[in-house]
Every structure is written in C-alpha cells, then in structure tokens.
mmCIF file of C-alpha atoms in Angstrom:
data_model
loop_
_atom_site.group_PDB
_atom_site.id
_atom_site.type_symbol
_atom_site.label_atom_id
_atom_site.label_comp_id
_atom_site.label_asym_id
_atom_site.label_seq_id
_atom_site.Cartn_x
_atom_site.Cartn_y
_atom_site.Cartn_z
ATOM 1 C CA MET A 1 64.680 241.908 123.654
ATOM 2 C CA LYS A 2 64.699 242.843 120.017
ATOM 3 C CA GLU A 3 62.510 245.899 120.072
ATOM 4 C CA ASP A 4 62.639 248.874 122.416
ATOM 5 C CA PRO A 5 58.938 249.479 122.999
ATOM 6 C CA ARG A 6 59.519 253.076 124.093
ATOM 7 C CA HIS A 7 60.136 254.107 120.508
ATOM 8 C CA ILE A 8 57.047 252.473 119.017
ATOM 9 C CA HIS A 9 55.042 254.983 116.987
ATOM 10 C CA ILE A 10 51.414 254.723 118.028
ATOM 11 C CA SER A 11 50.332 255.850 114.527
ATOM 12 C CA GLU A 12 51.359 252.374 113.306
ATOM 13 C CA TYR A 13 48.571 250.906 115.449
ATOM 14 C CA SER A 14 45.650 252.565 113.742
ATOM 15 C CA TYR A 15 42.799 251.152 111.667
ATOM 16 C CA PRO A 16 39.533 252.613 110.346
ATOM 17 C CA LEU A 17 36.694 252.131 112.849
ATOM 18 C CA PRO A 18 33.404 253.571 111.563
ATOM 19 C CA ASP A 19 30.941 254.580 114.276
ATOM 20 C CA GLU A 20 28.386 252.012 113.057
ATOM 21 C CA ARG A 21 30.833 249.193 113.907
ATOM 22 C CA ILE A 22 30.893 250.220 117.589
ATOM 23 C CA ALA A 23 28.279 248.180 119.461
ATOM 24 C CA LYS A 24 26.119 250.676 121.360
ATOM 25 C CA PHE A 25 24.239 247.938 123.229
ATOM 26 C CA PRO A 26 24.984 244.262 123.921
ATOM 27 C CA LEU A 27 23.164 241.403 122.205
ATOM 28 C CA PRO A 28 19.992 240.231 124.027
ATOM 29 C CA THR A 29 21.755 236.960 124.960
ATOM 30 C CA ARG A 30 25.356 237.522 126.071
ATOM 31 C CA ASP A 31 26.841 234.248 124.865
ATOM 32 C CA GLN A 32 25.432 234.515 121.318
ATOM 33 C CA SER A 33 28.105 237.026 120.311
ATOM 34 C CA LYS A 34 30.507 236.072 117.542
ATOM 35 C CA LEU A 35 33.857 234.539 118.477
ATOM 36 C CA LEU A 36 36.906 235.077 116.283
ATOM 37 C CA ILE A 37 39.479 232.304 116.724
ATOM 38 C CA TYR A 38 43.114 233.114 115.991
ATOM 39 C CA ARG A 39 45.303 230.006 116.225
ATOM 40 C CA ARG A 40 48.939 230.197 115.202
ATOM 41 C CA GLY A 41 48.262 232.605 112.357
ATOM 42 C CA GLU A 42 44.971 231.071 111.147
ATOM 43 C CA VAL A 43 41.699 232.961 111.590
ATOM 44 C CA SER A 44 38.204 231.454 111.755
ATOM 45 C CA GLU A 45 34.918 232.276 113.486
ATOM 46 C CA ASP A 46 32.248 230.654 115.615
ATOM 47 C CA VAL A 47 29.734 231.632 118.277
ATOM 48 C CA PHE A 48 30.814 232.333 121.879
ATOM 49 C CA THR A 49 28.997 229.300 123.336
ATOM 50 C CA SER A 50 31.524 227.144 121.415
ATOM 51 C CA LEU A 51 34.484 228.583 123.356
ATOM 52 C CA PRO A 52 35.100 225.432 125.484
ATOM 53 C CA GLU A 53 35.636 223.368 122.299
ATOM 54 C CA TYR A 54 38.765 225.381 121.485
ATOM 55 C CA LEU A 55 40.471 225.046 124.862
ATOM 56 C CA PRO A 56 42.657 222.152 125.980
ATOM 57 C CA GLN A 57 41.239 219.945 128.711
ATOM 58 C CA GLY A 58 42.921 220.461 132.080
ATOM 59 C CA SER A 59 43.923 224.055 131.380
ATOM 60 C CA LEU A 60 43.491 226.939 133.831
ATOM 61 C CA MET A 61 41.275 229.900 132.968
ATOM 62 C CA ILE A 62 41.469 233.084 135.016
ATOM 63 C CA PHE A 63 38.760 235.752 135.330
ATOM 64 C CA ASN A 64 38.746 239.263 136.809
ATOM 65 C CA ASN A 65 35.907 239.383 139.362
ATOM 66 C CA THR A 66 35.872 243.162 139.809
ATOM 67 C CA LYS A 67 32.488 244.892 139.945
ATOM 68 C CA VAL A 68 31.792 248.264 138.331
ATOM 69 C CA ILE A 69 30.689 250.894 140.846
ATOM 70 C CA GLN A 70 28.117 253.605 140.177
ATOM 71 C CA ALA A 71 30.933 256.115 140.284
ATOM 72 C CA ARG A 72 29.276 259.248 138.849
ATOM 73 C CA LEU A 73 27.579 261.642 141.264
ATOM 74 C CA HIS A 74 25.660 264.705 140.084
ATOM 75 C CA PHE A 75 25.244 267.921 142.061
ATOM 76 C CA ARG A 76 23.029 270.819 140.954
ATOM 77 C CA LYS A 77 23.995 274.284 142.118
ATOM 78 C CA GLU A 78 21.410 276.904 143.073
ATOM 79 C CA THR A 79 22.261 278.612 139.775
ATOM 80 C CA GLY A 80 21.062 275.468 137.989
ATOM 81 C CA ALA A 81 24.548 274.425 136.830
ATOM 82 C CA LEU A 82 25.049 270.652 136.881
ATOM 83 C CA ILE A 83 28.410 269.398 138.126
ATOM 84 C CA GLU A 84 29.480 265.780 137.707
ATOM 85 C CA VAL A 85 31.896 264.242 140.201
ATOM 86 C CA PHE A 86 33.362 260.989 138.869
ATOM 87 C CA CYS A 87 34.995 258.885 141.619
ATOM 88 C CA LEU A 88 38.198 257.337 140.257
ATOM 89 C CA GLU A 89 40.014 255.860 143.233
ATOM 90 C CA PRO A 90 39.769 256.052 147.032
ATOM 91 C CA ILE A 91 42.275 258.243 148.897
ATOM 92 C CA GLN A 92 41.099 258.280 152.510
ATOM 93 C CA PRO A 93 40.985 255.473 153.412
ATOM 94 C CA ASN A 94 42.788 254.291 150.279
ATOM 95 C CA ASP A 95 41.507 250.716 150.591
ATOM 96 C CA TYR A 96 38.339 250.174 148.502
ATOM 97 C CA VAL A 97 36.565 247.942 151.020
ATOM 98 C CA LEU A 98 37.273 250.247 153.971
ATOM 99 C CA ASN A 99 36.280 253.315 151.976
ATOM 100 C CA PHE A 100 32.934 251.831 150.960
ATOM 101 C CA GLN A 101 32.266 251.038 154.646
ATOM 102 C CA GLN A 102 32.767 254.646 155.822
ATOM 103 C CA THR A 103 29.743 256.137 157.635
ATOM 104 C CA ALA A 104 30.532 259.886 157.809
ATOM 105 C CA HIS A 105 33.389 260.844 155.528
ATOM 106 C CA ALA A 106 35.299 259.473 152.501
ATOM 107 C CA ALA A 107 37.845 261.102 150.188
ATOM 108 C CA TRP A 108 38.324 260.156 146.534
ATOM 109 C CA LEU A 109 40.391 261.221 143.582
ATOM 110 C CA CYS A 110 37.782 262.449 141.104
ATOM 111 C CA MET A 111 37.391 263.784 137.606
ATOM 112 C CA ILE A 112 35.063 266.758 137.526
ATOM 113 C CA GLY A 113 32.670 267.684 134.738
ATOM 114 C CA ASN A 114 31.806 271.405 134.405
ATOM 115 C CA LEU A 115 34.691 272.271 136.742
ATOM 116 C CA LYS A 116 34.656 275.996 135.891
ATOM 117 C CA LYS A 117 31.200 276.285 137.466
ATOM 118 C CA TRP A 118 32.445 274.845 140.792
ATOM 119 C CA LYS A 119 33.734 278.099 142.271
ATOM 120 C CA ASP A 120 32.691 277.956 145.916
ATOM 121 C CA ARG A 121 34.351 275.017 147.583
ATOM 122 C CA GLN A 122 31.362 273.002 148.763
ATOM 123 C CA LEU A 123 28.524 271.320 146.850
ATOM 124 C CA LYS A 124 25.442 269.930 148.619
ATOM 125 C CA ARG A 125 22.799 267.390 147.755
ATOM 126 C CA GLU A 126 19.810 266.323 149.816
ATOM 127 C CA MET A 127 18.922 262.640 149.408
ATOM 128 C CA THR A 128 17.131 259.746 151.025
ATOM 129 C CA VAL A 129 19.180 256.566 151.444
ATOM 130 C CA LYS A 130 17.750 253.404 153.059
ATOM 131 C CA GLY A 131 14.845 255.517 154.333
ATOM 132 C CA PHE A 132 17.159 258.077 156.008
ATOM 133 C CA PRO A 133 17.209 261.706 154.826
ATOM 134 C CA ILE A 134 20.821 262.854 154.522
ATOM 135 C CA THR A 135 22.771 265.840 153.232
ATOM 136 C CA LEU A 136 25.817 264.863 151.183
ATOM 137 C CA THR A 137 28.506 267.513 150.770
ATOM 138 C CA ALA A 138 31.440 267.460 148.371
ATOM 139 C CA THR A 139 34.443 269.685 149.077
ATOM 140 C CA ARG A 140 37.061 270.135 146.396
ATOM 141 C CA GLY A 141 40.684 269.829 147.454
ATOM 142 C CA GLU A 142 43.979 270.011 145.614
ATOM 143 C CA CYS A 143 44.353 269.303 141.926
ATOM 144 C CA LYS A 144 46.333 266.171 140.999
ATOM 145 C CA GLY A 145 47.006 266.164 137.253
ATOM 146 C CA THR A 146 43.623 266.031 135.523
ATOM 147 C CA SER A 147 41.863 264.965 138.738
ATOM 148 C CA HIS A 148 40.964 266.534 142.082
ATOM 149 C CA TRP A 149 40.898 265.413 145.693
ATOM 150 C CA VAL A 150 37.241 265.500 146.806
ATOM 151 C CA ASP A 151 36.070 265.095 150.416
ATOM 152 C CA PHE A 152 32.571 263.674 150.814
ATOM 153 C CA ALA A 153 30.728 264.050 154.110
ATOM 154 C CA TRP A 154 27.227 263.094 155.221
ATOM 155 C CA ASP A 155 25.264 263.291 158.439
ATOM 156 C CA ASN A 156 23.910 259.833 159.181
ATOM 157 C CA PRO A 157 25.999 257.002 160.700
ATOM 158 C CA GLU A 158 23.526 254.388 159.399
ATOM 159 C CA VAL A 159 24.528 255.132 155.808
ATOM 160 C CA THR A 160 27.786 253.961 154.187
ATOM 161 C CA PHE A 161 29.498 255.510 151.173
ATOM 162 C CA ALA A 162 28.643 252.304 149.292
ATOM 163 C CA ASP A 163 24.946 252.942 150.073
ATOM 164 C CA ILE A 164 25.197 256.477 148.673
ATOM 165 C CA LEU A 165 26.803 255.311 145.418
ATOM 166 C CA GLU A 166 24.302 252.475 145.114
ATOM 167 C CA VAL A 167 21.323 254.829 145.366
ATOM 168 C CA PHE A 168 22.561 258.066 143.791
ATOM 169 C CA GLY A 169 25.563 257.088 141.716
ATOM 170 C CA GLU A 170 25.325 256.455 137.988
ATOM 171 C CA LEU A 171 27.104 253.614 136.204
ATOM 172 C CA PRO A 172 29.914 255.052 134.043
ATOM 173 C CA ILE A 173 29.566 253.431 130.608
ATOM 174 C CA PRO A 174 32.431 254.074 128.146
ATOM 175 C CA PRO A 175 32.575 257.565 126.610
ATOM 176 C CA TYR A 176 32.798 256.186 123.055
ATOM 177 C CA LEU A 177 29.252 254.788 123.260
ATOM 178 C CA ASN A 178 28.075 258.408 122.901
ATOM 179 C CA ARG A 179 24.882 257.825 124.863
ATOM 180 C CA ASP A 180 23.490 258.187 128.367
ATOM 181 C CA THR A 181 23.562 255.305 130.827
ATOM 182 C CA GLU A 182 20.309 253.340 130.738
ATOM 183 C CA GLU A 183 18.764 251.203 133.461
ATOM 184 C CA SER A 184 19.633 248.034 131.494
ATOM 185 C CA ASP A 185 23.367 248.895 131.690
ATOM 186 C CA LYS A 186 23.290 248.209 135.440
ATOM 187 C CA GLU A 187 22.989 244.542 134.552
ATOM 188 C CA THR A 188 24.541 244.244 131.092
ATOM 189 C CA TYR A 189 27.710 246.235 131.956
ATOM 190 C CA GLN A 190 28.602 243.773 134.760
ATOM 191 C CA THR A 191 30.017 240.289 134.297
ATOM 192 C CA VAL A 192 27.828 237.496 135.713
ATOM 193 C CA TYR A 193 30.661 236.653 138.145
ATOM 194 C CA SER A 194 31.418 240.238 139.331
ATOM 195 C CA LYS A 195 31.899 240.401 143.118
ATOM 196 C CA ILE A 196 34.449 242.933 144.353
ATOM 197 C CA LYS A 197 33.394 246.578 143.987
ATOM 198 C CA GLY A 198 35.967 249.046 142.684
ATOM 199 C CA SER A 199 36.071 249.414 138.875
ATOM 200 C CA VAL A 200 34.918 252.419 136.873
ATOM 201 C CA ALA A 201 34.908 250.342 133.673
ATOM 202 C CA ALA A 202 33.942 246.715 133.094
ATOM 203 C CA PRO A 203 36.473 244.000 132.203
ATOM 204 C CA THR A 204 34.512 243.634 128.983
ATOM 205 C CA ALA A 205 35.873 240.296 127.715
ATOM 206 C CA GLY A 206 33.951 238.775 130.606
ATOM 207 C CA LEU A 207 30.602 240.206 129.473
ATOM 208 C CA HIS A 208 30.094 237.256 127.078
ATOM 209 C CA PHE A 209 30.157 234.585 129.787
ATOM 210 C CA THR A 210 26.913 233.051 131.053
ATOM 211 C CA PRO A 211 26.325 230.329 133.661
ATOM 212 C CA ARG A 212 25.897 227.778 130.830
ATOM 213 C CA VAL A 213 29.288 228.669 129.288
ATOM 214 C CA LEU A 214 30.965 228.510 132.715
ATOM 215 C CA ASP A 215 29.334 225.086 133.330
ATOM 216 C CA ALA A 216 30.482 223.860 129.903
ATOM 217 C CA LEU A 217 34.067 224.940 130.682
ATOM 218 C CA GLN A 218 34.017 222.964 133.929
ATOM 219 C CA GLU A 219 32.521 219.946 132.180
ATOM 220 C CA LYS A 220 35.467 220.119 129.768
ATOM 221 C CA GLY A 221 37.769 219.815 132.799
ATOM 222 C CA ILE A 222 38.981 223.406 132.747
ATOM 223 C CA ASP A 223 39.948 224.920 136.108
ATOM 224 C CA LEU A 224 38.333 228.318 136.736
ATOM 225 C CA GLU A 225 40.032 230.811 139.079
ATOM 226 C CA GLU A 226 39.524 234.487 139.860
ATOM 227 C CA LEU A 227 41.645 237.508 140.684
ATOM 228 C CA THR A 228 40.804 241.189 141.063
ATOM 229 C CA LEU A 229 42.062 244.190 139.123
ATOM 230 C CA HIS A 230 40.026 247.363 139.579
ATOM 231 C CA VAL A 231 39.796 248.971 136.152
ATOM 232 C CA GLY A 232 40.521 252.705 136.181
ATOM 233 C CA ALA A 233 39.219 255.399 133.822
ATOM 234 C CA GLY A 234 42.761 255.532 132.442
ATOM 235 C CA THR A 235 41.899 252.447 130.410
ATOM 236 C CA PHE A 236 40.154 254.857 127.984
ATOM 237 C CA LYS A 237 43.049 257.333 127.966
ATOM 238 C CA PRO A 238 44.230 257.702 124.377
ATOM 239 C CA VAL A 239 47.942 257.673 123.603
ATOM 240 C CA LYS A 240 48.614 261.315 122.717
ATOM 241 C CA SER A 241 52.388 261.128 122.352
ATOM 242 C CA GLU A 242 53.938 260.163 119.019
ATOM 243 C CA GLU A 243 56.133 257.529 120.678
ATOM 244 C CA ILE A 244 54.719 255.510 123.553
ATOM 245 C CA GLU A 245 57.645 256.544 125.759
ATOM 246 C CA GLY A 246 55.663 259.760 126.342
ATOM 247 C CA HIS A 247 52.509 257.957 127.518
ATOM 248 C CA GLU A 248 52.080 257.519 131.253
ATOM 249 C CA MET A 249 50.180 254.351 132.107
ATOM 250 C CA HIS A 250 47.541 254.612 134.817
ATOM 251 C CA THR A 251 47.942 252.682 138.081
ATOM 252 C CA GLU A 252 45.450 249.897 138.779
ATOM 253 C CA TYR A 253 44.954 248.000 142.028
ATOM 254 C CA ILE A 254 45.217 244.225 142.091
ATOM 255 C CA SER A 255 44.571 241.494 144.609
ATOM 256 C CA VAL A 256 45.314 237.817 144.117
ATOM 257 C CA ASN A 257 44.524 235.081 146.644
ATOM 258 C CA ARG A 258 47.079 232.515 147.762
ATOM 259 C CA SER A 259 44.821 229.757 146.351
ATOM 260 C CA THR A 260 44.988 231.292 142.839
ATOM 261 C CA ILE A 261 48.779 231.520 143.005
ATOM 262 C CA LYS A 262 48.971 227.877 144.139
ATOM 263 C CA LYS A 263 46.685 226.864 141.273
ATOM 264 C CA LEU A 264 48.954 228.714 138.821
ATOM 265 C CA ILE A 265 51.955 226.818 140.189
ATOM 266 C CA ASP A 266 50.033 223.526 139.789
ATOM 267 C CA HIS A 267 49.534 224.453 136.104
ATOM 268 C CA ASP A 268 53.272 225.133 135.561
ATOM 269 C CA GLY A 269 52.701 228.887 135.614
ATOM 270 C CA CYS A 270 50.455 228.766 132.513
ATOM 271 C CA ALA A 271 46.988 230.298 132.172
ATOM 272 C CA ILE A 272 44.274 231.344 129.737
ATOM 273 C CA ALA A 273 43.372 234.934 130.607
ATOM 274 C CA VAL A 274 39.868 236.351 130.242
ATOM 275 C CA GLY A 275 40.414 239.987 129.275
ATOM 276 C CA THR A 276 43.338 242.359 129.144
ATOM 277 C CA THR A 277 42.909 243.173 132.850
ATOM 278 C CA SER A 278 43.552 239.526 133.774
ATOM 279 C CA VAL A 279 46.503 239.567 131.342
ATOM 280 C CA ARG A 280 47.997 242.637 133.018
ATOM 281 C CA THR A 281 47.538 241.119 136.477
ATOM 282 C CA LEU A 282 48.996 237.710 135.607
ATOM 283 C CA GLU A 283 52.013 239.172 133.831
ATOM 284 C CA SER A 284 52.536 241.611 136.718
ATOM 285 C CA LEU A 285 52.719 238.617 139.092
ATOM 286 C CA TYR A 286 55.792 237.386 137.251
ATOM 287 C CA HIS A 287 57.568 240.728 137.695
ATOM 288 C CA ILE A 288 56.552 240.900 141.370
ATOM 289 C CA GLY A 289 58.179 237.473 141.758
ATOM 290 C CA VAL A 290 61.346 238.808 140.075
ATOM 291 C CA THR A 291 61.434 241.692 142.586
ATOM 292 C CA LEU A 292 61.063 239.213 145.479
ATOM 293 C CA ALA A 293 63.798 236.975 144.058
ATOM 294 C CA GLU A 294 66.153 239.962 144.297
ATOM 295 C CA ASN A 295 64.778 241.260 147.593
ATOM 296 C CA PRO A 296 62.707 238.753 149.627
ATOM 297 C CA TYR A 297 61.867 241.468 152.176
ATOM 298 C CA ALA A 298 60.522 244.017 149.683
ATOM 299 C CA THR A 299 57.780 246.263 151.053
ATOM 300 C CA GLU A 300 54.296 246.447 149.555
ATOM 301 C CA GLU A 301 55.372 249.738 147.938
ATOM 302 C CA GLU A 302 58.434 248.075 146.355
ATOM 303 C CA LEU A 303 56.251 245.331 144.880
ATOM 304 C CA ARG A 304 54.279 247.780 142.733
ATOM 305 C CA VAL A 305 55.009 247.067 139.081
ATOM 306 C CA LYS A 306 56.260 250.210 137.332
ATOM 307 C CA GLN A 307 55.461 250.970 133.709
ATOM 308 C CA TRP A 308 58.807 250.021 132.135
ATOM 309 C CA GLN A 309 59.993 247.564 134.797
ATOM 310 C CA PRO A 310 59.605 244.419 132.631
ATOM 311 C CA TYR A 311 61.966 245.919 130.050
ATOM 312 C CA GLU A 312 64.553 247.157 132.564
ATOM 313 C CA LYS A 313 64.621 244.313 135.110
ATOM 314 C CA TYR A 314 64.371 241.574 132.554
ATOM 315 C CA ASP A 315 64.987 238.248 134.217
ATOM 316 C CA GLN A 316 65.115 234.633 133.138
ATOM 317 C CA ILE A 317 63.708 232.967 136.262
ATOM 318 C CA PRO A 318 60.928 230.511 135.354
ATOM 319 C CA PRO A 319 57.339 231.633 136.026
ATOM 320 C CA VAL A 320 56.823 228.877 138.628
ATOM 321 C CA VAL A 321 59.835 230.140 140.610
ATOM 322 C CA ALA A 322 58.503 233.725 140.450
ATOM 323 C CA LEU A 323 55.120 232.526 141.744
ATOM 324 C CA GLN A 324 56.772 230.526 144.533
ATOM 325 C CA LYS A 325 58.568 233.708 145.635
ATOM 326 C CA ILE A 326 55.146 235.365 146.028
ATOM 327 C CA LEU A 327 53.893 232.442 148.135
ATOM 328 C CA GLY A 328 56.993 232.819 150.331
ATOM 329 C CA TYR A 329 56.259 236.532 150.732
ATOM 330 C CA LEU A 330 52.637 235.798 151.747
ATOM 331 C CA ASP A 331 53.832 233.158 154.249
ATOM 332 C CA ARG A 332 56.428 235.461 155.845
ATOM 333 C CA ASN A 333 53.833 238.196 156.255
ATOM 334 C CA GLY A 334 50.944 235.958 157.335
ATOM 335 C CA LEU A 335 48.828 237.055 154.354
ATOM 336 C CA GLU A 336 46.120 235.219 152.444
ATOM 337 C CA THR A 337 46.027 237.744 149.610
ATOM 338 C CA LEU A 338 48.608 239.733 147.665
ATOM 339 C CA HIS A 339 47.496 243.390 147.495
ATOM 340 C CA THR A 340 49.489 245.728 145.285
ATOM 341 C CA SER A 341 49.184 247.769 142.102
ATOM 342 C CA THR A 342 50.500 247.711 138.554
ATOM 343 C CA GLN A 343 51.358 250.284 135.945
ATOM 344 C CA ILE A 344 52.668 247.708 133.480
ATOM 345 C CA ILE A 345 52.614 248.566 129.778
ATOM 346 C CA ILE A 346 52.619 245.522 127.506
ATOM 347 C CA ALA A 347 53.773 246.406 124.008
ATOM 348 C CA PRO A 348 55.599 244.694 121.113
ATOM 349 C CA GLY A 349 58.980 243.658 122.486
ATOM 350 C CA TYR A 350 57.377 242.295 125.649
ATOM 351 C CA ASN A 351 57.963 238.602 126.345
ATOM 352 C CA TYR A 352 54.827 236.953 127.806
ATOM 353 C CA LYS A 353 55.546 234.729 130.809
ATOM 354 C CA ILE A 354 52.276 233.273 132.146
ATOM 355 C CA VAL A 355 49.474 233.964 129.641
ATOM 356 C CA LYS A 356 49.320 231.287 126.915
ATOM 357 C CA ALA A 357 45.906 232.217 125.423
ATOM 358 C CA MET A 358 43.505 235.095 125.904
ATOM 359 C CA VAL A 359 39.851 235.928 125.406
ATOM 360 C CA THR A 360 39.432 239.595 124.518
ATOM 361 C CA ASN A 361 37.176 242.040 122.677
ATOM 362 C CA PHE A 362 38.209 244.343 119.800
ATOM 363 C CA HIS A 363 39.972 247.469 121.024
ATOM 364 C CA GLN A 364 40.196 251.100 119.955
ATOM 365 C CA PRO A 365 42.746 252.196 117.355
ATOM 366 C CA GLN A 366 45.961 253.648 118.821
ATOM 367 C CA SER A 367 45.234 252.251 122.292
ATOM 368 C CA THR A 368 47.588 250.566 124.754
ATOM 369 C CA LEU A 369 45.246 247.536 124.635
ATOM 370 C CA LEU A 370 45.934 247.130 120.915
ATOM 371 C CA LEU A 371 49.663 247.207 121.736
ATOM 372 C CA LEU A 372 49.087 244.429 124.300
ATOM 373 C CA VAL A 373 47.309 242.279 121.691
ATOM 374 C CA SER A 374 49.999 242.957 119.085
ATOM 375 C CA ALA A 375 52.715 241.847 121.514
ATOM 376 C CA PHE A 376 50.780 238.629 122.137
ATOM 377 C CA VAL A 377 50.240 237.699 118.466
ATOM 378 C CA LYS A 378 53.803 238.652 117.449
ATOM 379 C CA GLY A 379 52.713 241.765 115.553
ATOM 380 C CA ASN A 380 50.019 239.962 113.558
ATOM 381 C CA TRP A 381 47.129 242.067 114.889
ATOM 382 C CA ARG A 382 46.147 243.449 111.460
ATOM 383 C CA THR A 383 45.237 239.966 110.206
ATOM 384 C CA ILE A 384 42.786 239.665 113.109
ATOM 385 C CA TYR A 385 41.306 243.141 112.814
ATOM 386 C CA ASP A 386 41.042 243.031 109.001
ATOM 387 C CA TYR A 387 39.083 239.773 109.326
ATOM 388 C CA ALA A 388 36.799 241.231 112.015
ATOM 389 C CA LEU A 389 36.100 244.352 109.942
ATOM 390 C CA ALA A 390 35.434 242.293 106.797
ATOM 391 C CA HIS A 391 33.150 239.792 108.593
ATOM 392 C CA ASP A 392 30.760 242.116 110.374
ATOM 393 C CA PHE A 393 32.149 241.773 113.905
ATOM 394 C CA ARG A 394 30.952 244.311 116.478
ATOM 395 C CA PHE A 395 33.660 246.361 118.209
ATOM 396 C CA LEU A 396 34.606 247.671 121.686
ATOM 397 C CA SER A 397 32.972 247.101 125.091
ATOM 398 C CA TYR A 398 29.604 245.684 124.035
ATOM 399 C CA GLY A 399 31.008 244.118 120.861
ATOM 400 C CA ASP A 400 32.061 240.599 119.887
ATOM 401 C CA SER A 401 34.876 238.472 121.255
ATOM 402 C CA SER A 402 38.075 236.745 120.163
ATOM 403 C CA LEU A 403 40.158 233.824 121.366
ATOM 404 C CA LEU A 404 43.866 234.375 120.670
ATOM 405 C CA ILE A 405 46.302 231.434 120.737
ATOM 406 C CA PRO A 406 49.702 232.508 119.383
#
C-alpha cells in the first residue's frame, strides 16, 4: 500500500457546500433525480431512470434492505421540560429482531437530548398502543461515551417494543436538513425495498430506486441481491481530528445470507454496490474471509472487522477464496446467515476487493464517506464534485445520485 491512510488530513477533503444546495425534500418522483456518470475519469449526466443503460448485462447489483426505525421517543416532565431519547442500538437483548419482539422490557444505547433536565432517574409516558393503555418508563443507566444505557419498561404483554416505536417513535431524519420530521418522511425516507428494521438513518443511495427501475434492471439481465447493514447515527459523525487516525469509526451490524454469498462467488467476487453501506458490507466480507483463512474456527467476536484491519492484515487471497471461507464457516456452524459487525474505514490507500462500481449520493465535506469515494475513484473526487456543483446537482440524503465506475 502506497499511502498510510492514518495520516490523511481531513482538511484536504473539503469543498464549499452552500445550504441551498442541500436538498431539504426529495423530488416528487424518486427516479427523476439527476444521475452523474463517472466512467474512467470522464463525467457526464443523465436521469436516474437511465441507470440500467450504463451497467453491463449479467452483472450483480447488491442493495441494503435495512429499514429505518422511528427511533426518537419524547418524554415531557411535569416541569414541562421535553427530553428526547434517541435509540441507537439494542443492548438487552442485543439482537434487533429479539429486542423488537420484547413485551415488557428492552434496553438500548441512546443519545439523550436535554440531558441536564433528566435529573431523577425515571421518565414516564402514558400512551395507547393497539387499543391498550400503557405506561412506558425510561430509566437512565450508565454513560457510555456520548450515549447512555436506557431501560424501557411497560405494563402490557400484548404490546411489543416495535409497536411502541411504530406508534410513538419519530423518524430520525438527518440533522443537516435543519427541519422537523414531516409525515411524508415516513415514506420518502425509506427505500422501496426496505424490509429489516434497525437503521437510524436511511441508506440514501437506494432512495432513487422505484419498481420500474428495478424491473428495467432485471430486464437488462442484471442479478439483484440484498444484504443488511443497520446504519448507525455515527454515519453523521464529523471527523474532528486533524488526521483520520484520531477518528473512531462507529460499529454497524451486518447480516448476509448464504444465497447472497453464493451469488457473489458465481459472479467471480464482483458486484455493483448500491450505497456506501453496501460497499462497507461487501468489502468487510473480504476481510472476514481473510480472518477465516487464517483461523477457520474464529468466533463471531473474532470475525468483527476492526477499523484499521484491512491495512494491517493485508492479504492477497482472491475475493472468491475469501467468500468460500465464509461459506465453509456457515456450513460448519449450521448457519444460513452471517451475522457480525464492521468498523471498517475505507480511505485513500485502501485496495477495493469486491466492489467494481457504485451508486451513491453526494456526501458532506470532511466526511468518512467522502474518503470512501475518493479511495474508489483513485483520488479523483474533486472532478466529480466540481461537476456536480457546477451543474446544479442536489446534495446529501434527499439529493441526486451518481454512478461511479473507476
């Protein structure tokens, strides 16, 4: 590896982004957004419905099917103070599906708004869920970094934690939109193929897809597969350190079915990724395979991809071999799905293994997502962003899209 990514100065990944270029709302028709095409250094533009025309027949396209949860809960104290409890990730039980199924108690790691007003340990809220009156309590536990352990309890076994979030939670739209969540966001801030609840932010590259675009991709002979990465609030965490060595990447939970891994092997370990979350998951698979090549009996804990692992345990095994190692692991353990987590940071100096093209939106200045894009286009990100700024593209979550083919 030529470049040590730890010493990259994040200030070199800045560009002017005026507030009026940030799309506050999506277009009325998702697939009518603009599409920037970057192919081997050349930039052009089209409309998103034309995406299938730019992809080779017989290729494999992979989507993140995570669903954004209504993760913000509001409690009003008797004093009138409003406290926001933002559920980040489940702790007890720490499996998303099991946690959502709980009928009396669930614990989450949460960010808390107006924390200084939460002095007594327990907050209460009376609510009616599925026709049942319940009292929901929130008890604050230990502090973990910028987050807190929060125990939720309620007094009706007919009501699950998923029911409570569905009725009383609020969808957490990105902070940089500088507006309140509106009813329309419940639909527009989900991909049309979202299925598995667990994200606190949408995999926004997927917001442009409609049933007609998905049908057109299949008509072109493109294989469509899904995986799951639950997007954490850390995706919005700005890089505060001068060098990225000082930035701690957030952990995100991934699950990939055996059938998707087999399909990747059938396509020689090559894929077109929809969104940076799919990119992070696919590239993490390679490094999980490297771990299993060294230690076939690695535990689930040992399979977690650490932030700098790809730069320390650099390995030359082919992607197909790495993927076969994962299949072997699933077989030995009688599993249909790989469940683990990743903290991977993809920055210039990273050598992509599986992702050969990506669909992605336009990201914030000085963000880890901009580093990921720069690594993919061999440092040529400014060409792309200068074009987008000069040609009236809309930026960030509800903005326009790009297809990158290095």
